[in-house]
mmCIF file with all atom_site columns, C-alpha atoms in Angstrom:
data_model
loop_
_atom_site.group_PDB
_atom_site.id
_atom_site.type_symbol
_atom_site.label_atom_id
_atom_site.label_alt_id
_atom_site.label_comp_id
_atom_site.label_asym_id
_atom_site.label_entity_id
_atom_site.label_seq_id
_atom_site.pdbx_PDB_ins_code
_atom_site.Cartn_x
_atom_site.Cartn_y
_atom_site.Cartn_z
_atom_site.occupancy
_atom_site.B_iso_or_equiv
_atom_site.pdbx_formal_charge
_atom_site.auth_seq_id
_atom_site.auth_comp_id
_atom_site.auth_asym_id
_atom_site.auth_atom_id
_atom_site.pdbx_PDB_model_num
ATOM 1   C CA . UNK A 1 1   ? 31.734 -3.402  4.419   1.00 79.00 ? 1074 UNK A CA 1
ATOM 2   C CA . UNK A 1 2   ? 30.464 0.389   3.633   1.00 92.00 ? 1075 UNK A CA 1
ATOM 3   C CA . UNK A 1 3   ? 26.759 0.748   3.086   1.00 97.00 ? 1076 UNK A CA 1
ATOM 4   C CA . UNK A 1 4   ? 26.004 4.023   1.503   1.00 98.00 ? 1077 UNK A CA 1
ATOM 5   C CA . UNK A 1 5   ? 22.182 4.312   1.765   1.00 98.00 ? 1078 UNK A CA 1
ATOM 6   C CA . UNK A 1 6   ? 20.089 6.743   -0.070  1.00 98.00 ? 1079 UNK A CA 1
ATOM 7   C CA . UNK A 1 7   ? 16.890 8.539   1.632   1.00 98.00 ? 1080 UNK A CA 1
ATOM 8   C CA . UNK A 1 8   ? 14.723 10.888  0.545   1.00 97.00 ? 1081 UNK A CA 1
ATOM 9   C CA . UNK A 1 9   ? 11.103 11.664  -0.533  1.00 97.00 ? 1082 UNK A CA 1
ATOM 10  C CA . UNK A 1 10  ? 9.290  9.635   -3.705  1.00 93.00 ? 1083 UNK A CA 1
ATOM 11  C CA . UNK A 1 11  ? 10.852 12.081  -7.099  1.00 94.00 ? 1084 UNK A CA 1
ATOM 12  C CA . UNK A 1 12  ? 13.983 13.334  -5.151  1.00 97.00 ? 1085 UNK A CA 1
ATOM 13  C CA . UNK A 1 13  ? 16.255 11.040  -7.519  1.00 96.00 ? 1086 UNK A CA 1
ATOM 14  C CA . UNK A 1 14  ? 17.396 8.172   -5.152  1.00 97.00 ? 1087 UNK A CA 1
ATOM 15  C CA . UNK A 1 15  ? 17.176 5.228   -8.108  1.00 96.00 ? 1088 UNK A CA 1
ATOM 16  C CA . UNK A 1 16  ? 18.805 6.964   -10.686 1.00 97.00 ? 1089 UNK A CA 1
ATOM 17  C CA . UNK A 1 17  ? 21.529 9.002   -8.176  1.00 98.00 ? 1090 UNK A CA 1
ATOM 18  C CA . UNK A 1 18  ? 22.140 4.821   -6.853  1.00 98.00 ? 1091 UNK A CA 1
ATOM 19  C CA . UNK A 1 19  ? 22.700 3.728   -10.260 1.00 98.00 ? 1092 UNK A CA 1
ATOM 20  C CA . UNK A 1 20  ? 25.759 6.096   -11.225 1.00 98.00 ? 1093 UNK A CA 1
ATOM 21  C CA . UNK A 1 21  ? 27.293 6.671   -7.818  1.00 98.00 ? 1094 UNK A CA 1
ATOM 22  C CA . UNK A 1 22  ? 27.319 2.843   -7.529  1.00 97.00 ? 1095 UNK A CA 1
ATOM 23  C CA . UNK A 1 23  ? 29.245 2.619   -11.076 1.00 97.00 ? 1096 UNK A CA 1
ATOM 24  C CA . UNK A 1 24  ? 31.077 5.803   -10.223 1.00 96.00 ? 1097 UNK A CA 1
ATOM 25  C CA . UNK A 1 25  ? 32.426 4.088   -6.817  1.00 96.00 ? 1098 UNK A CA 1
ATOM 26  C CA . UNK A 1 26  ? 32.789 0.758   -8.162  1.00 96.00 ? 1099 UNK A CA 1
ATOM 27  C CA . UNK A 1 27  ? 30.383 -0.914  -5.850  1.00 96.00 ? 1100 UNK A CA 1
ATOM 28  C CA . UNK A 1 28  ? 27.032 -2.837  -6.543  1.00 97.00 ? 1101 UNK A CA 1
ATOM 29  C CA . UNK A 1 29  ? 23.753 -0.768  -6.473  1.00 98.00 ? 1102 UNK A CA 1
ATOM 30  C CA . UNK A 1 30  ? 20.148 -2.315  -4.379  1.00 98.00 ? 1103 UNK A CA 1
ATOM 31  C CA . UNK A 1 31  ? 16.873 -0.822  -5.177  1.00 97.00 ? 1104 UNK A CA 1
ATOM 32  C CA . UNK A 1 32  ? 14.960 -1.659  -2.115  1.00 97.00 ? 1105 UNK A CA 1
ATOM 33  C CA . UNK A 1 33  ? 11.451 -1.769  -3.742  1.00 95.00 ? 1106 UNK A CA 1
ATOM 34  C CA . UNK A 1 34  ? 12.778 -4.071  -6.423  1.00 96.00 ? 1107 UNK A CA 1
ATOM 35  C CA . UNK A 1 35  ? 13.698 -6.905  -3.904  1.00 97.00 ? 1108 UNK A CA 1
ATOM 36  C CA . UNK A 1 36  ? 10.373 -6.150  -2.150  1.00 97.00 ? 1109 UNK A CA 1
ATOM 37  C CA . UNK A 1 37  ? 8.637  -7.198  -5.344  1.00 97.00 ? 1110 UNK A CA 1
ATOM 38  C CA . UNK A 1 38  ? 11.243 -9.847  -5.878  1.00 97.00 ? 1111 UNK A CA 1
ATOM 39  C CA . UNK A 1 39  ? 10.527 -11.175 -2.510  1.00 96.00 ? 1112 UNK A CA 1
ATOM 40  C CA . UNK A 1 40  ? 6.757  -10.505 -2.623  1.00 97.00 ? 1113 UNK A CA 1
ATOM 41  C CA . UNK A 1 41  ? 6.274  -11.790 -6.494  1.00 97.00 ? 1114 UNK A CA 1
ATOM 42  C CA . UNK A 1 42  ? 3.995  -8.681  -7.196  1.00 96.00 ? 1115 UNK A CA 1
ATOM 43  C CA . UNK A 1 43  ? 4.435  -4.893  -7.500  1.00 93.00 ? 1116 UNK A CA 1
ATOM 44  C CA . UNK A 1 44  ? 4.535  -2.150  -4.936  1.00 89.00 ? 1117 UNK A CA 1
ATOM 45  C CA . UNK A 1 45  ? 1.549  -1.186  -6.086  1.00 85.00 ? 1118 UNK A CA 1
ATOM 46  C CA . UNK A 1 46  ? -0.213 -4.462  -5.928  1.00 92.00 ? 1119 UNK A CA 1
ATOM 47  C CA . UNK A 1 47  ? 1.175  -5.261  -2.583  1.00 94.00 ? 1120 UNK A CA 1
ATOM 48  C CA . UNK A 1 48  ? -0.030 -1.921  -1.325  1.00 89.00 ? 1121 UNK A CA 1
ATOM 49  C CA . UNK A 1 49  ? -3.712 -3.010  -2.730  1.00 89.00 ? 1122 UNK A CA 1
ATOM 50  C CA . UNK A 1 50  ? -3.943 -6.588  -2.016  1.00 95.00 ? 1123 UNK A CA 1
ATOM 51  C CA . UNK A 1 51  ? -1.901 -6.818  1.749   1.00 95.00 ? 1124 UNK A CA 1
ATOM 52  C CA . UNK A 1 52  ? -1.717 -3.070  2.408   1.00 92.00 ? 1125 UNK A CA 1
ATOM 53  C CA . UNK A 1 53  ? 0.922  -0.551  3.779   1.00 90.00 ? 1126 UNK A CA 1
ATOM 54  C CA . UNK A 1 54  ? 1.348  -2.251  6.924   1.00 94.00 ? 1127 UNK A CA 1
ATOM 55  C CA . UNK A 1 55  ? 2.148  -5.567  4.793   1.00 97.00 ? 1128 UNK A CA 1
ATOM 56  C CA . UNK A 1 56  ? 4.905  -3.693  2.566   1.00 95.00 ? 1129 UNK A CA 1
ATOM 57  C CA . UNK A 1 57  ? 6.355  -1.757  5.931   1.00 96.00 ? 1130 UNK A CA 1
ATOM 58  C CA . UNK A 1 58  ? 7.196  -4.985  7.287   1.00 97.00 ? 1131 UNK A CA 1
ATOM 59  C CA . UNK A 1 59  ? 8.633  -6.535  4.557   1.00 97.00 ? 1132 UNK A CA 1
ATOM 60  C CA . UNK A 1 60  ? 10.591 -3.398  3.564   1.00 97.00 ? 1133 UNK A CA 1
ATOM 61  C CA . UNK A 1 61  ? 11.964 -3.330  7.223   1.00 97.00 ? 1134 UNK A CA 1
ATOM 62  C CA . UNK A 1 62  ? 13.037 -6.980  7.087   1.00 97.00 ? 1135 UNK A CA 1
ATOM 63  C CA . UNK A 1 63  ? 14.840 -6.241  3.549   1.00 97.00 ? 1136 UNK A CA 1
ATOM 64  C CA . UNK A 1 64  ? 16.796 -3.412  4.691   1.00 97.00 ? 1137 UNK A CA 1
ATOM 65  C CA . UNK A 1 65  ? 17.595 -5.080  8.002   1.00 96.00 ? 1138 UNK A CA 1
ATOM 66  C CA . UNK A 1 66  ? 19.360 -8.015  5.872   1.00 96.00 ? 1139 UNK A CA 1
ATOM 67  C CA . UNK A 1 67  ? 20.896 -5.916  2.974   1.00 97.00 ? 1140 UNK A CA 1
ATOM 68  C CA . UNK A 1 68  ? 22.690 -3.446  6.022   1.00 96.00 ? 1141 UNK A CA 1
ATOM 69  C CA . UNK A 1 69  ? 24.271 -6.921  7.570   1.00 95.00 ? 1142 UNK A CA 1
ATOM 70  C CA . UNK A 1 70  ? 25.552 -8.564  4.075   1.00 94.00 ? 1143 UNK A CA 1
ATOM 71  C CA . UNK A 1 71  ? 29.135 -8.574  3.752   1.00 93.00 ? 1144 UNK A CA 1
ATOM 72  C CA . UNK A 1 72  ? 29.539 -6.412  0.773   1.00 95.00 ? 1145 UNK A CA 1
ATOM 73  C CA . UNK A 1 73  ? 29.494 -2.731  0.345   1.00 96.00 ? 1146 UNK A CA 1
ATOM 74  C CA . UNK A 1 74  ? 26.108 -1.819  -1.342  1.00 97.00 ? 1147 UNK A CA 1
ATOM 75  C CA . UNK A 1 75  ? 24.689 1.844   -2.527  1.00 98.00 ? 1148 UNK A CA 1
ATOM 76  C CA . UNK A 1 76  ? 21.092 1.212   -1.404  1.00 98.00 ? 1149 UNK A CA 1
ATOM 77  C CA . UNK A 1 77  ? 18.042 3.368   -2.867  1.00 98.00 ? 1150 UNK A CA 1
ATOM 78  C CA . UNK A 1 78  ? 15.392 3.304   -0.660  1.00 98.00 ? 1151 UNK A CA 1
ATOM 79  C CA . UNK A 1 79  ? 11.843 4.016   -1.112  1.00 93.00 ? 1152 UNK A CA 1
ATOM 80  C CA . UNK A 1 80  ? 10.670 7.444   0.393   1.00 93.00 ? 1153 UNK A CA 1
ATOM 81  C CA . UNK A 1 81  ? 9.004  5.960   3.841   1.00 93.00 ? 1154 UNK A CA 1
ATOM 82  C CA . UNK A 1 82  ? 11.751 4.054   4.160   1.00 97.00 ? 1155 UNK A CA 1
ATOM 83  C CA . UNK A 1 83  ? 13.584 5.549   7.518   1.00 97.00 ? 1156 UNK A CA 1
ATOM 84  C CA . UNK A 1 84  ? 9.804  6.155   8.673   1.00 96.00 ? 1157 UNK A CA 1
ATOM 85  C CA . UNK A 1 85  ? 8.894  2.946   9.583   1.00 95.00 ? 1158 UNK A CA 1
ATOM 86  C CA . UNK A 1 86  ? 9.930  0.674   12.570  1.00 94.00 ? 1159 UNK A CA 1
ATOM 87  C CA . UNK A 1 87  ? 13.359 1.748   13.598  1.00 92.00 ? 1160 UNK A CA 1
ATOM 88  C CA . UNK A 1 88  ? 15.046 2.043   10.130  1.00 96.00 ? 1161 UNK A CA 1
ATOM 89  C CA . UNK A 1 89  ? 16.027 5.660   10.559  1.00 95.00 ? 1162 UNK A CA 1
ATOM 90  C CA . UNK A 1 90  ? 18.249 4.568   13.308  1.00 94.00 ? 1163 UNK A CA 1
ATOM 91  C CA . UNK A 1 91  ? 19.603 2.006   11.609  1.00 94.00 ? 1164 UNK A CA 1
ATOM 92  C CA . UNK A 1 92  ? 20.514 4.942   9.181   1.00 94.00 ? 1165 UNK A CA 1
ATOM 93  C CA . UNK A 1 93  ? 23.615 5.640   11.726  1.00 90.00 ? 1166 UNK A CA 1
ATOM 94  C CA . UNK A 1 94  ? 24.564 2.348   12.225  1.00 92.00 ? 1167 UNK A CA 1
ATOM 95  C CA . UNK A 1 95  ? 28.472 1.253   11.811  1.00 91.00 ? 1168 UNK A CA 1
ATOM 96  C CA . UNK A 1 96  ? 29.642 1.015   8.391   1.00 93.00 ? 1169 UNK A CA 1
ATOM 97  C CA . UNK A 1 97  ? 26.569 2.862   7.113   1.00 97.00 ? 1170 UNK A CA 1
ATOM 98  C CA . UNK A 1 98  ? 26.492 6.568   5.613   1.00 97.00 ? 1171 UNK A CA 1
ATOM 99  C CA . UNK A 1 99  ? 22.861 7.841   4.824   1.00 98.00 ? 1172 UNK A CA 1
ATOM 100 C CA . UNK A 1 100 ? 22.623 10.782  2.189   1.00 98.00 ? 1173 UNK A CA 1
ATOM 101 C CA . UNK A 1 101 ? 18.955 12.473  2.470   1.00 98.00 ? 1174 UNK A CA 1
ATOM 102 C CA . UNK A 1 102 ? 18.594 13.953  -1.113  1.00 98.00 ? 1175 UNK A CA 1
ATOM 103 C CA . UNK A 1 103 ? 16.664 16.473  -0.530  1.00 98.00 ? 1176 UNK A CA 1
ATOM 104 C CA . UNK A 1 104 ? 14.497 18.281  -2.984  1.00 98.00 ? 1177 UNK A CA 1
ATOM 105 C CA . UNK A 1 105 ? 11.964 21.656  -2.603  1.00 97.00 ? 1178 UNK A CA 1
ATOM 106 C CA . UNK A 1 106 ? 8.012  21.179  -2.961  1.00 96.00 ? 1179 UNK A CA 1
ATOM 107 C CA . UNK A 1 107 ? 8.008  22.510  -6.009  1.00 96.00 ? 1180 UNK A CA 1
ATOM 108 C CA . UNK A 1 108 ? 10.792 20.183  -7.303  1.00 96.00 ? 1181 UNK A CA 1
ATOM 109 C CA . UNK A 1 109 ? 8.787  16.959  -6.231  1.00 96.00 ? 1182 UNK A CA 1
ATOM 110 C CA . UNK A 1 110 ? 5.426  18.471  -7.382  1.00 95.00 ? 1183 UNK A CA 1
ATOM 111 C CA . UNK A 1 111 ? 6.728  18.965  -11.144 1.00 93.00 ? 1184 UNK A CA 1
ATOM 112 C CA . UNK A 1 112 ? 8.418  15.739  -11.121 1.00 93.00 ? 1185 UNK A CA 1
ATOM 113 C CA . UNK A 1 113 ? 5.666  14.002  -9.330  1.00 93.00 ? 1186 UNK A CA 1
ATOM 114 C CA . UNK A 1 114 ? 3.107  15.078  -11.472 1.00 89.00 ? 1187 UNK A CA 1
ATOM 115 C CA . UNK A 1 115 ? 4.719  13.428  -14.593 1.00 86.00 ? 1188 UNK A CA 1
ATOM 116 C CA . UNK A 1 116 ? 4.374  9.944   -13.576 1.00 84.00 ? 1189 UNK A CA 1
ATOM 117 C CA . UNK A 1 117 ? 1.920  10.234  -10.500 1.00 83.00 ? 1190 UNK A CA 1
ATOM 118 C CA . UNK A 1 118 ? -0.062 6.755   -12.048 1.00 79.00 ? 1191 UNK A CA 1
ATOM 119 C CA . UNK A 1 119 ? 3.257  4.541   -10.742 1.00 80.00 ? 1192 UNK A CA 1
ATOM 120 C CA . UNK A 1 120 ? 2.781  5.583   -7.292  1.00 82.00 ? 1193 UNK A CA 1
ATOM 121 C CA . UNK A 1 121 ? 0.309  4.088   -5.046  1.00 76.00 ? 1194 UNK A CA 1
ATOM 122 C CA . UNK A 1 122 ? 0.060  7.232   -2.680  1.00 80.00 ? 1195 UNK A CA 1
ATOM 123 C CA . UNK A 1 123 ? -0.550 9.798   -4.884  1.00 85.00 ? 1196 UNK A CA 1
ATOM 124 C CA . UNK A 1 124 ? -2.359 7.653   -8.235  1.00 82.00 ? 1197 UNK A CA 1
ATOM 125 C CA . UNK A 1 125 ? -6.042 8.270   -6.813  1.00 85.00 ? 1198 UNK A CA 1
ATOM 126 C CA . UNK A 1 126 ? -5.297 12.404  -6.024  1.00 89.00 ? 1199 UNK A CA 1
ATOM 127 C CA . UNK A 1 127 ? -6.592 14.840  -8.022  1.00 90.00 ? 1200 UNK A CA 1
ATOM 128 C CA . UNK A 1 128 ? -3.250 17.095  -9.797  1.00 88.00 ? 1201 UNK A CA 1
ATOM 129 C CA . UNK A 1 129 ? -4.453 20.157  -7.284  1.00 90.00 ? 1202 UNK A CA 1
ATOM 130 C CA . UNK A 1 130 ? -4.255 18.061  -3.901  1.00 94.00 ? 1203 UNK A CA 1
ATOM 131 C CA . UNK A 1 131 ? -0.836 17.102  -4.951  1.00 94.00 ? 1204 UNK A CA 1
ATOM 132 C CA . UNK A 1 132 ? 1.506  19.658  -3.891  1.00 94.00 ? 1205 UNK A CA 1
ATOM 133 C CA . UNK A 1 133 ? -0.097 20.119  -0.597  1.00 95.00 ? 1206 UNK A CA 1
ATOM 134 C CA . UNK A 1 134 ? -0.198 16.382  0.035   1.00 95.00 ? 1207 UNK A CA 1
ATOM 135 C CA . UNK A 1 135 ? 3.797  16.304  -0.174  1.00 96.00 ? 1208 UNK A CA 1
ATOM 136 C CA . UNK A 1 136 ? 4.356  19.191  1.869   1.00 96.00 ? 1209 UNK A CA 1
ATOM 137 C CA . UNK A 1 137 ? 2.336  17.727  4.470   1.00 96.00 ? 1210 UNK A CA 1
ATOM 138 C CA . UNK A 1 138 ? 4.186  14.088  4.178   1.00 93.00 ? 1211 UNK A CA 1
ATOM 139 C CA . UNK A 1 139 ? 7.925  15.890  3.999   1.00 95.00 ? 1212 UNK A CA 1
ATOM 140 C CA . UNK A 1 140 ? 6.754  17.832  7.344   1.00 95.00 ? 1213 UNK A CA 1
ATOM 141 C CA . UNK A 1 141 ? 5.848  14.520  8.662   1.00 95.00 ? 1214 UNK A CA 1
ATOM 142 C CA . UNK A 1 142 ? 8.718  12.649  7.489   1.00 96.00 ? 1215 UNK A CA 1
ATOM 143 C CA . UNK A 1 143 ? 11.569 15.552  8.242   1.00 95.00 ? 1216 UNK A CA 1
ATOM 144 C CA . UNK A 1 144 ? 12.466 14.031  11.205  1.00 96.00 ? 1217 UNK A CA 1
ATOM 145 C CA . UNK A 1 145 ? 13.433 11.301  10.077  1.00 97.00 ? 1218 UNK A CA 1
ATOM 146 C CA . UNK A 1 146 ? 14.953 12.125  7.066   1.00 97.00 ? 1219 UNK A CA 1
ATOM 147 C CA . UNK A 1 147 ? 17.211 14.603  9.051   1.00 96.00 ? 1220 UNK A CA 1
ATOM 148 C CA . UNK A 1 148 ? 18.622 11.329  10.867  1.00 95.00 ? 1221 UNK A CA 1
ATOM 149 C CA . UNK A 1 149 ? 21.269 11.181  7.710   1.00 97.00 ? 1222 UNK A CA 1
ATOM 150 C CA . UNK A 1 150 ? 24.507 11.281  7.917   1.00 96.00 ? 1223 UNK A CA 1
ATOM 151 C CA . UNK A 1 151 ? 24.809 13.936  5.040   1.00 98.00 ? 1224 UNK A CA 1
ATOM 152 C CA . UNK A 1 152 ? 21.837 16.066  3.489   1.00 98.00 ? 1225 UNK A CA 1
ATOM 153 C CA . UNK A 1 153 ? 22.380 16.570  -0.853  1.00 98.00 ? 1226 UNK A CA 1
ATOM 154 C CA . UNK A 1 154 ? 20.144 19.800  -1.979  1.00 98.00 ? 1227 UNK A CA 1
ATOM 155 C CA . UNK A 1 155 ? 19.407 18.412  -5.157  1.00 98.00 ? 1228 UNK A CA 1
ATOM 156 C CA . UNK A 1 156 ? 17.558 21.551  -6.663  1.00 97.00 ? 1229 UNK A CA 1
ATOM 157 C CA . UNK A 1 157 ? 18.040 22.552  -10.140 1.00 96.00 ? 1230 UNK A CA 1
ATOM 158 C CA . UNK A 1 158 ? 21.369 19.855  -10.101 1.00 97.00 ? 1231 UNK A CA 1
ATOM 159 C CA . UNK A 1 159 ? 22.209 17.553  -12.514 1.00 97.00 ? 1232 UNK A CA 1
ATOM 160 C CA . UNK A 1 160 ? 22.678 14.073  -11.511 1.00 97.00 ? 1233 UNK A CA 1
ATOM 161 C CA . UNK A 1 161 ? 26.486 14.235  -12.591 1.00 97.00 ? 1234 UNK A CA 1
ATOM 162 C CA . UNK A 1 162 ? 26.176 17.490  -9.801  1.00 98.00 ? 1235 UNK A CA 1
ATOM 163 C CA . UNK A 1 163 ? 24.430 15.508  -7.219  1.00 98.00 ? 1236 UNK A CA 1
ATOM 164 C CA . UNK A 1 164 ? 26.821 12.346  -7.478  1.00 98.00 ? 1237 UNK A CA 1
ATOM 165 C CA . UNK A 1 165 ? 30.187 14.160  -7.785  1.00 97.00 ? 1238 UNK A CA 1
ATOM 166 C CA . UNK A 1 166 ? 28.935 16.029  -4.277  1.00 98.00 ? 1239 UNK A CA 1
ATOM 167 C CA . UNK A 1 167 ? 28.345 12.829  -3.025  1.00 98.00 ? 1240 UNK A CA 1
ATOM 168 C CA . UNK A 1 168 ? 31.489 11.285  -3.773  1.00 97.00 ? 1241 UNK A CA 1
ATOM 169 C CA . UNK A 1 169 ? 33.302 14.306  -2.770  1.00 96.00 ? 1242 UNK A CA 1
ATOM 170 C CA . UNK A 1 170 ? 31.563 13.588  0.836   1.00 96.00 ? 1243 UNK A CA 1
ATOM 171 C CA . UNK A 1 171 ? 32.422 9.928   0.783   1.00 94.00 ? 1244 UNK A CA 1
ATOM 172 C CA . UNK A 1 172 ? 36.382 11.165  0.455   1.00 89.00 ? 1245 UNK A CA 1
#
């Protein structure tokens, strides 16, 4: 069973990109983060405060470990540290698995960032002018592993109709 699994930094459009290519391929769609907090029984953002990152790796690790071996074909939309963590990114390669690393400019994230900064837990507490230099450091950090995917989306100035029809067009 396929497993087409979405990575990419926090704002690049994984959720709503897994929503309609899932209904666009006919297959069922897996937010990560929600079973975390389905699992968990709290938010990201309180597991992040009360257990801490380290906490939420693990459990995120575990999740997509068991969601890649379920015998059904899933769109999964991962949270952006997602491949960082533990050995995830190589599971990104795995049989049966195509990764798509939706990948957005600095200035893309920053303006869509900025909007609803409040709802995530690393950026809430920065001031609007540490922002854009705070993701341009993590998506130098994180390039490596987001460069493990299969296929890399530009999603810049797209519509989400854009981005998913390229997508689909790749999964041909």
């Amino acid at each position: 069973m396929r497993k087409v699994v979405l990575i990419g930094y926090m704002g690049s459009g994984k959720s709503v990109v897994a929503k309609k290519l899932a209904l666009q391929i006919g297959i069922s769609v897996v937010e990560l983060d929600e079973k975390i907090e389905e699992k968990c029984k709290m938010s990201i953002e309180e597991i992040f405060s009360t257990k801490g990152e380290l906490f939420f790796r693990k459990q995120e690790h575990l999740l997509f470990e068991e969601l890649l071996n379920i015998k059904e074909s899933l769109v999964i939309s991962t949270g952006g540290g997602t491949p960082c963590y533990f050995n995830n990114h190589e599971l990104l390669n795995e049989e049966n698995v195509i990764s798509i690393y939706l990948k957005a400019s600095i200035d893309t994230l920053y303006n869509r960032l900025l909007k609803g900064k409040q709802k995530r837990p690393l950026l809430a507490n920065l001031p609007d002018n540490e922002i854009k230099e705070f993701i341009a450091k993590h998506l130098f950090d994180r390039s490596f592993y987001y460069n493990q995917a299969t296929f890399k989306v530009n999603v810049d100035a797209k519509s989400i109709d854009e981005i998913v029809s390229e997508i689909v067009s790749l999964l041909a």
